[in-house]
Amino acid sequence: MLKVRYFAWLRQRVGRAEEEVDPPREIATVRALAAWLGERHPRFAEALAEPGVVRFAVNRAYVAEDAVIRPGDEVAFFPPVTGG
Amino acid sequence: MTVRVQAEPFDAAAEIAAFLAGRRSSGGIASFIGVCRDEHGGTPVSAMTLEHYPGMTEAEIGRIEDEARRRWPLHDVLVVHRCGRLLPGEPIVLVLTASAHRAAALDACAFLIDWLKTRAPFWKLEETAEGERWVDARDSDEAAARRWQHAAA
């Protein structure tokens, strides 16, 4: 099982802030997980299709798209940040 | 070394006084205060809500602080950042740095806010007469963060 979290307008597009998911074993990277989630949430897939719009974090640290995910990880997807 | 993300307003003067108290070897203290504005791109803004990622936001600011300490000889750093709903005129963020001399304190303070703006997970939702809108990331902020790519003390 993985915990997936969404933030800001991505959260609104998906329609939820977080979910527990159990993807098939071949879903081994953040990129693969994002594509798999996109099949369940079409508006998330739309955001993923725009280059550079979606940022990725695993266990509360930024990672690249090819980062490996493991059971129990917390994976977060969010738009570019606008704090400060 | 302190990083705080809080819904409550903060008193910048009181934070600075506490930061200065008992400090005898820091000859330079630099500060930055970011304030909620009442307009954005010509559109009046009546309030904004700052969303964050509890746990990651604090950790990421901590990593930015670690990077600042690698680059400059800092005695101390304080970052306080609001979350939740803010009104125009309310401080959003306070960054304080202390070093023996002003150059390190000033440069580290600018570095901290530049990197915070492009890396720390916060998202601004503005309230306007036309409704709510998410603030877009600005290219100028990315450029400001990039200027530190090769800079060091």
PDB file of C-alpha atoms in Angstrom:
ATOM      1  CA  MET A   1       0.000   0.000   0.000  1.00  0.00           C
ATOM      2  CA  LEU A   2       1.036   3.559  -0.706  1.00  0.00           C
ATOM      3  CA  LYS A   3      -0.293   6.810   0.654  1.00  0.00           C
ATOM      4  CA  VAL A   4      -0.794   9.389  -2.099  1.00  0.00           C
ATOM      5  CA  ARG A   5      -1.318  13.082  -1.359  1.00  0.00           C
ATOM      6  CA  TYR A   6      -2.359  15.961  -3.615  1.00  0.00           C
ATOM      7  CA  PHE A   7      -2.050  19.678  -2.947  1.00  0.00           C
ATOM      8  CA  ALA A   8      -3.460  23.029  -4.110  1.00  0.00           C
ATOM      9  CA  TRP A   9      -5.283  23.024  -7.474  1.00  0.00           C
ATOM     10  CA  LEU A  10      -4.107  19.488  -8.162  1.00  0.00           C
ATOM     11  CA  ARG A  11      -6.014  18.398  -5.038  1.00  0.00           C
ATOM     12  CA  GLN A  12      -9.117  20.177  -6.373  1.00  0.00           C
ATOM     13  CA  ARG A  13      -8.768  18.553  -9.790  1.00  0.00           C
ATOM     14  CA  VAL A  14      -8.412  15.069  -8.317  1.00  0.00           C
ATOM     15  CA  GLY A  15     -11.233  15.789  -5.881  1.00  0.00           C
ATOM     16  CA  ARG A  16      -9.420  14.479  -2.809  1.00  0.00           C
ATOM     17  CA  ALA A  17      -6.451  15.411  -0.619  1.00  0.00           C
ATOM     18  CA  GLU A  18      -5.162  11.863  -0.142  1.00  0.00           C
ATOM     19  CA  GLU A  19      -5.847   8.231  -0.854  1.00  0.00           C
ATOM     20  CA  GLU A  20      -4.440   4.793  -0.070  1.00  0.00           C
ATOM     21  CA  VAL A  21      -3.620   2.845  -3.207  1.00  0.00           C
ATOM     22  CA  ASP A  22      -2.280  -0.621  -3.930  1.00  0.00           C
ATOM     23  CA  PRO A  23      -0.825  -0.535  -7.450  1.00  0.00           C
ATOM     24  CA  PRO A  24       0.419  -3.670  -9.250  1.00  0.00           C
ATOM     25  CA  ARG A  25       4.010  -4.653  -8.567  1.00  0.00           C
ATOM     26  CA  GLU A  26       5.294  -3.426 -11.943  1.00  0.00           C
ATOM     27  CA  ILE A  27       4.471   0.150 -10.846  1.00  0.00           C
ATOM     28  CA  ALA A  28       7.942   0.782  -9.443  1.00  0.00           C
ATOM     29  CA  THR A  29       8.688   4.477 -10.008  1.00  0.00           C
ATOM     30  CA  VAL A  30       7.022   7.806  -9.307  1.00  0.00           C
ATOM     31  CA  ARG A  31       6.517   8.285 -13.059  1.00  0.00           C
ATOM     32  CA  ALA A  32       4.773   4.913 -13.401  1.00  0.00           C
ATOM     33  CA  LEU A  33       2.621   5.589 -10.354  1.00  0.00           C
ATOM     34  CA  ALA A  34       1.602   8.992 -11.734  1.00  0.00           C
ATOM     35  CA  ALA A  35       0.554   7.419 -15.041  1.00  0.00           C
ATOM     36  CA  TRP A  36      -1.372   4.686 -13.193  1.00  0.00           C
ATOM     37  CA  LEU A  37      -3.152   7.288 -11.039  1.00  0.00           C
ATOM     38  CA  GLY A  38      -3.895   9.289 -14.186  1.00  0.00           C
ATOM     39  CA  GLU A  39      -6.033   6.396 -15.457  1.00  0.00           C
ATOM     40  CA  ARG A  40      -8.185   6.757 -12.339  1.00  0.00           C
ATOM     41  CA  HIS A  41      -8.241  10.573 -12.306  1.00  0.00           C
ATOM     42  CA  PRO A  42      -8.518  11.986 -15.865  1.00  0.00           C
ATOM     43  CA  ARG A  43      -7.994  15.577 -14.712  1.00  0.00           C
ATOM     44  CA  PHE A  44      -4.768  14.525 -12.971  1.00  0.00           C
ATOM     45  CA  ALA A  45      -3.655  12.963 -16.268  1.00  0.00           C
ATOM     46  CA  GLU A  46      -4.331  16.310 -17.991  1.00  0.00           C
ATOM     47  CA  ALA A  47      -2.063  18.109 -15.511  1.00  0.00           C
ATOM     48  CA  LEU A  48       0.660  15.461 -15.960  1.00  0.00           C
ATOM     49  CA  ALA A  49       0.554  16.005 -19.721  1.00  0.00           C
ATOM     50  CA  GLU A  50       1.603  19.651 -19.264  1.00  0.00           C
ATOM     51  CA  PRO A  51       5.404  19.711 -19.046  1.00  0.00           C
ATOM     52  CA  GLY A  52       6.930  20.868 -15.776  1.00  0.00           C
ATOM     53  CA  VAL A  53       3.629  21.467 -13.973  1.00  0.00           C
ATOM     54  CA  VAL A  54       3.547  18.569 -11.496  1.00  0.00           C
ATOM     55  CA  ARG A  55       6.204  18.232  -8.761  1.00  0.00           C
ATOM     56  CA  PHE A  56       6.932  14.966  -6.948  1.00  0.00           C
ATOM     57  CA  ALA A  57       7.909  14.112  -3.392  1.00  0.00           C
ATOM     58  CA  VAL A  58       8.471  10.768  -1.702  1.00  0.00           C
ATOM     59  CA  ASN A  59       8.398  10.632   2.081  1.00  0.00           C
ATOM     60  CA  ARG A  60       8.363  14.439   2.262  1.00  0.00           C
ATOM     61  CA  ALA A  61      11.419  15.141   0.108  1.00  0.00           C
ATOM     62  CA  TYR A  62      11.639  16.151  -3.554  1.00  0.00           C
ATOM     63  CA  VAL A  63      12.508  13.335  -5.947  1.00  0.00           C
ATOM     64  CA  ALA A  64      12.965  12.948  -9.698  1.00  0.00           C
ATOM     65  CA  GLU A  65      10.328  11.168 -11.784  1.00  0.00           C
ATOM     66  CA  ASP A  66      12.390   7.991 -11.966  1.00  0.00           C
ATOM     67  CA  ALA A  67      12.648   7.640  -8.170  1.00  0.00           C
ATOM     68  CA  VAL A  68      11.792   4.136  -6.956  1.00  0.00           C
ATOM     69  CA  ILE A  69       8.748   3.733  -4.720  1.00  0.00           C
ATOM     70  CA  ARG A  70       8.314   1.068  -2.058  1.00  0.00           C
ATOM     71  CA  PRO A  71       5.309  -0.195  -0.087  1.00  0.00           C
ATOM     72  CA  GLY A  72       4.512   2.157   2.763  1.00  0.00           C
ATOM     73  CA  ASP A  73       5.891   5.242   1.033  1.00  0.00           C
ATOM     74  CA  GLU A  74       4.047   8.548   1.085  1.00  0.00           C
ATOM     75  CA  VAL A  75       4.040   9.967  -2.449  1.00  0.00           C
ATOM     76  CA  ALA A  76       2.922  13.556  -3.024  1.00  0.00           C
ATOM     77  CA  PHE A  77       2.013  15.404  -6.217  1.00  0.00           C
ATOM     78  CA  PHE A  78       1.711  19.173  -6.322  1.00  0.00           C
ATOM     79  CA  PRO A  79       1.986  22.229  -8.587  1.00  0.00           C
ATOM     80  CA  PRO A  80       4.947  24.658  -8.529  1.00  0.00           C
ATOM     81  CA  VAL A  81       5.157  26.323  -5.123  1.00  0.00           C
ATOM     82  CA  THR A  82       4.210  29.958  -4.447  1.00  0.00           C
ATOM     83  CA  GLY A  83       5.110  30.709  -0.827  1.00  0.00           C
ATOM     84  CA  GLY A  84       7.150  33.480   0.727  1.00  0.00           C
TER      85      GLY A  84
ATOM     86  CA  MET B   1      18.254  27.047  14.162  1.00  0.00           C
ATOM     87  CA  THR B   2      14.508  27.458  14.147  1.00  0.00           C
ATOM     88  CA  VAL B   3      11.845  26.916  11.499  1.00  0.00           C
ATOM     89  CA  ARG B   4       8.203  27.550  12.362  1.00  0.00           C
ATOM     90  CA  VAL B   5       5.108  27.251  10.190  1.00  0.00           C
ATOM     91  CA  GLN B   6       2.089  28.614  12.029  1.00  0.00           C
ATOM     92  CA  ALA B   7      -1.487  29.755  11.471  1.00  0.00           C
ATOM     93  CA  GLU B   8      -1.181  32.428  14.178  1.00  0.00           C
ATOM     94  CA  PRO B   9       0.074  35.918  13.272  1.00  0.00           C
ATOM     95  CA  PHE B  10       3.608  36.699  14.451  1.00  0.00           C
ATOM     96  CA  ASP B  11       5.041  39.901  15.910  1.00  0.00           C
ATOM     97  CA  ALA B  12       8.120  40.675  13.810  1.00  0.00           C
ATOM     98  CA  ALA B  13       9.485  43.196  16.336  1.00  0.00           C
ATOM     99  CA  ALA B  14       9.176  40.690  19.192  1.00  0.00           C
ATOM    100  CA  GLU B  15      10.798  37.948  17.082  1.00  0.00           C
ATOM    101  CA  ILE B  16      13.730  40.243  16.240  1.00  0.00           C
ATOM    102  CA  ALA B  17      14.123  41.303  19.889  1.00  0.00           C
ATOM    103  CA  ALA B  18      14.223  37.657  21.001  1.00  0.00           C
ATOM    104  CA  PHE B  19      16.683  36.804  18.212  1.00  0.00           C
ATOM    105  CA  LEU B  20      19.004  39.646  19.320  1.00  0.00           C
ATOM    106  CA  ALA B  21      18.789  38.936  23.040  1.00  0.00           C
ATOM    107  CA  GLY B  22      22.116  37.907  24.567  1.00  0.00           C
ATOM    108  CA  ARG B  23      23.897  37.924  21.223  1.00  0.00           C
ATOM    109  CA  ARG B  24      27.415  39.394  21.581  1.00  0.00           C
ATOM    110  CA  SER B  25      29.518  38.005  18.746  1.00  0.00           C
ATOM    111  CA  SER B  26      27.162  38.568  15.801  1.00  0.00           C
ATOM    112  CA  GLY B  27      28.029  41.908  14.236  1.00  0.00           C
ATOM    113  CA  GLY B  28      25.470  41.586  11.440  1.00  0.00           C
ATOM    114  CA  ILE B  29      21.796  40.676  11.746  1.00  0.00           C
ATOM    115  CA  ALA B  30      19.754  40.696   8.524  1.00  0.00           C
ATOM    116  CA  SER B  31      15.993  40.451   8.214  1.00  0.00           C
ATOM    117  CA  PHE B  32      13.382  39.951   5.519  1.00  0.00           C
ATOM    118  CA  ILE B  33       9.638  40.339   6.087  1.00  0.00           C
ATOM    119  CA  GLY B  34       7.241  39.281   3.318  1.00  0.00           C
ATOM    120  CA  VAL B  35       3.821  40.925   3.565  1.00  0.00           C
ATOM    121  CA  CYS B  36       0.425  40.028   2.063  1.00  0.00           C
ATOM    122  CA  ARG B  37      -0.448  42.635  -0.606  1.00  0.00           C
ATOM    123  CA  ASP B  38      -3.862  44.049  -1.474  1.00  0.00           C
ATOM    124  CA  GLU B  39      -3.425  43.613  -5.218  1.00  0.00           C
ATOM    125  CA  HIS B  40      -1.837  41.218  -7.680  1.00  0.00           C
ATOM    126  CA  GLY B  41      -1.351  42.014 -11.350  1.00  0.00           C
ATOM    127  CA  GLY B  42      -3.750  44.954 -11.114  1.00  0.00           C
ATOM    128  CA  THR B  43      -6.542  42.922  -9.470  1.00  0.00           C
ATOM    129  CA  PRO B  44      -7.567  43.846  -5.898  1.00  0.00           C
ATOM    130  CA  VAL B  45      -6.962  40.981  -3.455  1.00  0.00           C
ATOM    131  CA  SER B  46      -9.137  40.890  -0.311  1.00  0.00           C
ATOM    132  CA  ALA B  47      -7.418  37.920   1.386  1.00  0.00           C
ATOM    133  CA  MET B  48      -5.261  34.903   0.682  1.00  0.00           C
ATOM    134  CA  THR B  49      -5.018  31.377   2.034  1.00  0.00           C
ATOM    135  CA  LEU B  50      -1.677  29.633   2.256  1.00  0.00           C
ATOM    136  CA  GLU B  51      -1.797  25.862   1.912  1.00  0.00           C
ATOM    137  CA  HIS B  52       1.260  23.850   2.924  1.00  0.00           C
ATOM    138  CA  TYR B  53       2.429  20.252   3.288  1.00  0.00           C
ATOM    139  CA  PRO B  54       2.867  19.698   7.056  1.00  0.00           C
ATOM    140  CA  GLY B  55       6.089  17.830   7.680  1.00  0.00           C
ATOM    141  CA  MET B  56       7.599  18.384   4.245  1.00  0.00           C
ATOM    142  CA  THR B  57       7.395  22.188   4.349  1.00  0.00           C
ATOM    143  CA  GLU B  58       9.355  22.382   7.617  1.00  0.00           C
ATOM    144  CA  ALA B  59      11.818  19.732   6.412  1.00  0.00           C
ATOM    145  CA  GLU B  60      12.412  21.524   3.117  1.00  0.00           C
ATOM    146  CA  ILE B  61      13.019  24.886   4.823  1.00  0.00           C
ATOM    147  CA  GLY B  62      15.436  23.025   7.117  1.00  0.00           C
ATOM    148  CA  ARG B  63      17.299  21.680   4.069  1.00  0.00           C
ATOM    149  CA  ILE B  64      17.481  25.221   2.619  1.00  0.00           C
ATOM    150  CA  GLU B  65      18.867  26.434   5.940  1.00  0.00           C
ATOM    151  CA  ASP B  66      21.469  23.628   5.902  1.00  0.00           C
ATOM    152  CA  GLU B  67      22.539  24.809   2.437  1.00  0.00           C
ATOM    153  CA  ALA B  68      22.802  28.419   3.668  1.00  0.00           C
ATOM    154  CA  ARG B  69      25.001  27.285   6.562  1.00  0.00           C
ATOM    155  CA  ARG B  70      27.279  25.425   4.144  1.00  0.00           C
ATOM    156  CA  ARG B  71      27.712  28.608   2.120  1.00  0.00           C
ATOM    157  CA  TRP B  72      28.022  31.272   4.820  1.00  0.00           C
ATOM    158  CA  PRO B  73      29.417  31.336   8.389  1.00  0.00           C
ATOM    159  CA  LEU B  74      26.068  31.836  10.125  1.00  0.00           C
ATOM    160  CA  HIS B  75      25.642  32.039  13.882  1.00  0.00           C
ATOM    161  CA  ASP B  76      21.885  31.623  13.795  1.00  0.00           C
ATOM    162  CA  VAL B  77      18.834  31.488  11.507  1.00  0.00           C
ATOM    163  CA  LEU B  78      15.125  31.966  12.158  1.00  0.00           C
ATOM    164  CA  VAL B  79      12.373  31.337   9.612  1.00  0.00           C
ATOM    165  CA  VAL B  80       8.716  31.902  10.567  1.00  0.00           C
ATOM    166  CA  HIS B  81       6.068  31.350   7.876  1.00  0.00           C
ATOM    167  CA  ARG B  82       2.301  31.731   8.151  1.00  0.00           C
ATOM    168  CA  CYS B  83      -0.227  29.224   6.847  1.00  0.00           C
ATOM    169  CA  GLY B  84      -3.989  29.549   6.611  1.00  0.00           C
ATOM    170  CA  ARG B  85      -5.933  32.722   5.786  1.00  0.00           C
ATOM    171  CA  LEU B  86      -4.202  36.137   5.770  1.00  0.00           C
ATOM    172  CA  LEU B  87      -5.413  39.668   5.143  1.00  0.00           C
ATOM    173  CA  PRO B  88      -3.519  42.364   3.211  1.00  0.00           C
ATOM    174  CA  GLY B  89      -0.900  44.003   5.421  1.00  0.00           C
ATOM    175  CA  GLU B  90      -0.268  40.885   7.502  1.00  0.00           C
ATOM    176  CA  PRO B  91       3.282  39.523   7.509  1.00  0.00           C
ATOM    177  CA  ILE B  92       3.564  36.171   5.696  1.00  0.00           C
ATOM    178  CA  VAL B  93       7.178  35.284   6.345  1.00  0.00           C
ATOM    179  CA  LEU B  94      10.090  36.419   8.500  1.00  0.00           C
ATOM    180  CA  VAL B  95      13.704  35.425   7.805  1.00  0.00           C
ATOM    181  CA  LEU B  96      16.467  36.410  10.247  1.00  0.00           C
ATOM    182  CA  THR B  97      20.169  35.621   9.936  1.00  0.00           C
ATOM    183  CA  ALA B  98      23.070  36.358  12.260  1.00  0.00           C
ATOM    184  CA  SER B  99      26.751  36.367  11.342  1.00  0.00           C
ATOM    185  CA  ALA B 100      29.931  38.080  12.450  1.00  0.00           C
ATOM    186  CA  HIS B 101      29.704  40.543   9.560  1.00  0.00           C
ATOM    187  CA  ARG B 102      26.967  42.034   7.410  1.00  0.00           C
ATOM    188  CA  ALA B 103      27.826  40.537   4.011  1.00  0.00           C
ATOM    189  CA  ALA B 104      27.234  36.944   5.099  1.00  0.00           C
ATOM    190  CA  ALA B 105      24.064  37.868   7.007  1.00  0.00           C
ATOM    191  CA  LEU B 106      22.582  39.873   4.107  1.00  0.00           C
ATOM    192  CA  ASP B 107      23.509  37.360   1.382  1.00  0.00           C
ATOM    193  CA  ALA B 108      22.284  34.376   3.405  1.00  0.00           C
ATOM    194  CA  CYS B 109      19.001  36.148   4.178  1.00  0.00           C
ATOM    195  CA  ALA B 110      18.399  36.856   0.456  1.00  0.00           C
ATOM    196  CA  PHE B 111      19.379  33.290  -0.443  1.00  0.00           C
ATOM    197  CA  LEU B 112      16.990  31.831   2.147  1.00  0.00           C
ATOM    198  CA  ILE B 113      13.947  33.748   0.899  1.00  0.00           C
ATOM    199  CA  ASP B 114      14.822  33.181  -2.781  1.00  0.00           C
ATOM    200  CA  TRP B 115      15.111  29.423  -2.303  1.00  0.00           C
ATOM    201  CA  LEU B 116      12.136  29.282   0.047  1.00  0.00           C
ATOM    202  CA  LYS B 117       9.943  30.881  -2.626  1.00  0.00           C
ATOM    203  CA  THR B 118      10.837  28.288  -5.253  1.00  0.00           C
ATOM    204  CA  ARG B 119      11.247  25.146  -3.088  1.00  0.00           C
ATOM    205  CA  ALA B 120       9.237  25.254   0.142  1.00  0.00           C
ATOM    206  CA  PRO B 121       5.804  23.637  -0.389  1.00  0.00           C
ATOM    207  CA  PHE B 122       3.356  26.525   0.016  1.00  0.00           C
ATOM    208  CA  TRP B 123       0.548  27.480  -2.352  1.00  0.00           C
ATOM    209  CA  LYS B 124      -1.299  30.808  -2.346  1.00  0.00           C
ATOM    210  CA  LEU B 125      -5.018  30.985  -3.038  1.00  0.00           C
ATOM    211  CA  GLU B 126      -6.160  34.592  -3.538  1.00  0.00           C
ATOM    212  CA  GLU B 127      -9.647  35.946  -2.917  1.00  0.00           C
ATOM    213  CA  THR B 128     -10.752  38.571  -5.459  1.00  0.00           C
ATOM    214  CA  ALA B 129     -14.039  40.134  -6.512  1.00  0.00           C
ATOM    215  CA  GLU B 130     -14.194  37.553  -9.340  1.00  0.00           C
ATOM    216  CA  GLY B 131     -13.693  34.647  -6.945  1.00  0.00           C
ATOM    217  CA  GLU B 132     -10.757  32.536  -5.814  1.00  0.00           C
ATOM    218  CA  ARG B 133      -7.636  31.942  -7.899  1.00  0.00           C
ATOM    219  CA  TRP B 134      -4.408  30.034  -7.338  1.00  0.00           C
ATOM    220  CA  VAL B 135      -1.272  32.145  -7.716  1.00  0.00           C
ATOM    221  CA  ASP B 136       0.995  31.004 -10.560  1.00  0.00           C
ATOM    222  CA  ALA B 137       4.700  30.437  -9.957  1.00  0.00           C
ATOM    223  CA  ARG B 138       6.692  33.346 -11.374  1.00  0.00           C
ATOM    224  CA  ASP B 139       9.636  33.043 -13.748  1.00  0.00           C
ATOM    225  CA  SER B 140      11.264  35.989 -11.942  1.00  0.00           C
ATOM    226  CA  ASP B 141      11.281  33.951  -8.712  1.00  0.00           C
ATOM    227  CA  GLU B 142      12.985  31.057 -10.516  1.00  0.00           C
ATOM    228  CA  ALA B 143      15.560  33.513 -11.893  1.00  0.00           C
ATOM    229  CA  ALA B 144      16.151  34.948  -8.402  1.00  0.00           C
ATOM    230  CA  ALA B 145      16.756  31.446  -7.026  1.00  0.00           C
ATOM    231  CA  ARG B 146      19.082  30.543  -9.906  1.00  0.00           C
ATOM    232  CA  ARG B 147      21.391  33.491  -9.239  1.00  0.00           C
ATOM    233  CA  TRP B 148      22.618  31.606  -6.154  1.00  0.00           C
ATOM    234  CA  GLN B 149      23.555  28.515  -8.149  1.00  0.00           C
ATOM    235  CA  HIS B 150      27.243  29.370  -8.207  1.00  0.00           C
ATOM    236  CA  ALA B 151      27.431  32.019  -5.511  1.00  0.00           C
ATOM    237  CA  ALA B 152      29.121  31.213  -2.228  1.00  0.00           C
ATOM    238  CA  ALA B 153      30.744  33.132   0.573  1.00  0.00           C
TER     239      ALA B 153
END
